[in-house]
Tab-separated table of C-alpha atoms in Angstrom:
chain	number	residue	atom	x	y	z
A	23	UNK	CA	116.265	108.492	101.786
A	24	UNK	CA	116.589	104.898	102.924
A	25	UNK	CA	117.123	102.311	100.234
A	26	UNK	CA	115.400	98.949	99.988
A	27	UNK	CA	118.198	96.532	100.866
A	28	UNK	CA	118.314	93.045	102.265
A	29	UNK	CA	120.352	91.610	105.105
A	30	UNK	CA	123.544	90.994	103.100
A	31	UNK	CA	123.680	94.524	101.693
A	32	UNK	CA	122.898	96.100	105.083
A	33	UNK	CA	125.765	94.153	106.666
A	34	UNK	CA	128.222	95.266	103.968
A	35	UNK	CA	127.064	98.904	104.094
A	36	UNK	CA	127.205	98.987	107.887
A	37	UNK	CA	130.667	97.470	108.019
A	38	UNK	CA	132.022	99.923	105.448
A	39	UNK	CA	130.719	102.966	107.347
A	40	UNK	CA	131.285	101.749	110.913
A	41	UNK	CA	133.484	103.496	113.426
A	42	UNK	CA	136.731	101.887	114.507
A	43	UNK	CA	135.122	100.859	117.806
A	44	UNK	CA	132.136	99.216	116.072
A	45	UNK	CA	134.462	97.402	113.651
A	46	UNK	CA	136.453	96.146	116.637
A	47	UNK	CA	133.358	95.043	118.567
A	48	UNK	CA	131.910	93.319	115.495
A	49	UNK	CA	135.164	92.009	114.004
A	50	UNK	CA	133.559	88.580	113.658
A	51	UNK	CA	130.671	89.963	111.577
A	52	UNK	CA	128.092	87.354	110.609
A	53	UNK	CA	126.877	86.493	107.124
A	54	UNK	CA	123.277	87.152	106.082
A	55	UNK	CA	122.543	83.438	106.391
A	56	UNK	CA	123.861	83.336	109.969
A	57	UNK	CA	121.784	86.413	110.878
A	58	UNK	CA	118.620	84.803	109.471
A	59	UNK	CA	119.316	81.528	111.309
A	60	UNK	CA	119.853	83.374	114.592
A	61	UNK	CA	116.651	85.422	114.228
A	62	UNK	CA	114.667	82.321	113.274
A	63	UNK	CA	115.989	80.371	116.263
A	64	UNK	CA	115.089	83.146	118.717
A	65	UNK	CA	111.780	84.358	117.163
A	66	UNK	CA	111.483	87.224	119.668
A	67	UNK	CA	112.781	90.633	118.662
A	68	UNK	CA	112.680	93.985	120.407
A	69	UNK	CA	111.286	96.656	118.080
A	70	UNK	CA	112.018	100.265	119.071
A	71	UNK	CA	109.946	103.216	117.838
A	72	UNK	CA	109.162	106.765	118.924
A	73	UNK	CA	105.754	108.396	119.272
A	74	UNK	CA	104.715	111.748	117.802
A	75	UNK	CA	106.158	113.524	120.884
A	76	UNK	CA	109.524	111.801	120.493
A	77	UNK	CA	109.035	109.439	123.428
A	78	UNK	CA	110.714	106.049	122.918
A	79	UNK	CA	108.814	102.767	122.963
A	80	UNK	CA	110.146	99.208	122.831
A	81	UNK	CA	108.025	96.124	122.195
A	82	UNK	CA	108.960	92.458	122.153
A	83	UNK	CA	107.498	90.995	119.004
A	84	UNK	CA	107.591	87.921	116.736
A	85	UNK	CA	110.205	88.065	113.969
A	86	UNK	CA	111.600	85.760	111.289
A	87	UNK	CA	113.856	86.000	108.230
A	88	UNK	CA	113.624	84.404	104.780
A	89	UNK	CA	115.185	85.168	101.402
A	90	UNK	CA	117.497	87.913	102.743
A	91	UNK	CA	114.507	89.761	104.286
A	92	UNK	CA	113.230	90.114	107.855
A	93	UNK	CA	109.589	90.299	108.938
A	94	UNK	CA	107.727	90.978	112.177
A	95	UNK	CA	104.163	91.048	113.485
A	96	UNK	CA	102.214	94.023	114.788
A	97	UNK	CA	98.858	94.026	116.557
A	98	UNK	CA	96.609	96.636	114.858
A	99	UNK	CA	95.609	98.248	118.188
A	100	UNK	CA	99.079	98.379	119.728
A	101	UNK	CA	101.280	101.347	120.596
A	102	UNK	CA	103.823	99.820	118.207
A	103	UNK	CA	101.333	100.038	115.328
A	104	UNK	CA	100.361	103.606	116.198
A	105	UNK	CA	104.010	104.669	116.379
A	106	UNK	CA	104.910	102.993	113.074
A	107	UNK	CA	101.946	104.722	111.404
A	108	UNK	CA	103.309	108.078	112.581
A	109	UNK	CA	106.997	107.336	111.919
A	110	UNK	CA	108.066	104.154	110.140
A	111	UNK	CA	111.733	104.326	111.233
A	112	UNK	CA	112.565	101.514	113.631
A	113	UNK	CA	115.444	99.821	115.425
A	114	UNK	CA	115.444	96.091	116.119
A	115	UNK	CA	117.533	93.851	118.321
A	116	UNK	CA	117.565	90.089	118.720
A	117	UNK	CA	119.940	88.737	121.358
A	118	UNK	CA	120.850	85.906	123.632
A	119	UNK	CA	123.452	85.838	126.394
A	120	UNK	CA	126.429	85.897	123.986
A	121	UNK	CA	125.260	87.119	120.556
A	122	UNK	CA	123.311	90.047	119.140
A	123	UNK	CA	121.747	91.270	115.913
A	124	UNK	CA	121.064	95.015	115.858
A	125	UNK	CA	119.607	96.935	112.959
A	126	UNK	CA	117.918	100.143	111.840
A	127	UNK	CA	115.513	100.681	109.000
A	128	UNK	CA	111.912	101.264	108.035
A	129	UNK	CA	108.827	99.185	108.745
A	130	UNK	CA	106.993	98.378	105.502
A	131	UNK	CA	103.484	96.960	105.951
A	132	UNK	CA	103.065	93.803	103.862
A	133	UNK	CA	99.439	93.205	104.864
A	134	UNK	CA	97.093	91.356	107.195
A	135	UNK	CA	98.034	87.843	108.223
A	136	UNK	CA	94.778	86.456	106.759
A	137	UNK	CA	95.842	87.683	103.300
A	138	UNK	CA	99.400	86.313	103.493
A	139	UNK	CA	98.993	82.555	103.815
A	140	UNK	CA	101.938	81.645	101.555
A	141	UNK	CA	104.334	84.130	103.225
A	142	UNK	CA	103.277	83.022	106.712
A	143	UNK	CA	103.896	79.411	105.690
A	144	UNK	CA	107.416	80.239	104.506
A	145	UNK	CA	108.146	82.197	107.692
A	146	UNK	CA	106.756	79.394	109.871
A	147	UNK	CA	108.903	76.825	108.060
A	148	UNK	CA	112.013	78.899	108.754
A	149	UNK	CA	111.473	79.145	112.515
A	150	UNK	CA	112.685	76.710	115.123
A	151	UNK	CA	109.200	75.939	116.441
A	152	UNK	CA	107.489	75.821	113.022
A	153	UNK	CA	105.084	78.714	113.550
A	154	UNK	CA	105.240	82.424	112.872
A	155	UNK	CA	101.929	83.687	114.238
A	156	UNK	CA	99.544	82.169	116.783
A	157	UNK	CA	96.603	80.234	115.287
A	158	UNK	CA	93.821	82.583	114.160
A	159	UNK	CA	95.893	85.742	114.629
A	160	UNK	CA	95.005	88.405	112.045
A	161	UNK	CA	97.267	91.321	112.776
A	162	UNK	CA	99.697	93.004	110.420
A	163	UNK	CA	102.931	91.625	109.019
A	164	UNK	CA	105.720	94.098	108.304
A	165	UNK	CA	108.946	93.717	106.338
A	166	UNK	CA	112.073	95.528	107.503
A	167	UNK	CA	113.636	97.775	104.888
A	168	UNK	CA	117.128	97.701	106.340
A	169	UNK	CA	119.552	100.595	106.504
A	170	UNK	CA	122.166	99.263	108.925
A	171	UNK	CA	122.810	95.875	110.509
A	172	UNK	CA	125.565	94.531	112.737
A	173	UNK	CA	125.679	91.065	114.256
A	174	UNK	CA	128.043	88.695	116.028
């Protein structure tokens, strides 16, 4: 059973159970605040899922982090949405040419964008460009229930 943990706890848990190689590769492990800042500056995340037949799927999606939690958008008619409905376990990566955030967890549906005005405002305020979803977009917003997270 996965537990409901935020970024800081996922970092600590992951570091404690990491292999020697992972500890070496991520020796300069980031704080939860640094992870959130990095995600919010990039905005694009790759979300990996599997379908009912076990076939992998990766989608580039909008993501942001506030209050030790990470969120992402999902179009209701997308393969990503269908896969999450069948199996809510996901992997996410956010990277640039020198840094990476990689995590595993569960996708927890928060609701439709039209019902989440206050949350969307907070997420938009946290991002570099000041928006979380495109104007008028009414897809789903998901929260990541983290299990593991490494970043540097």
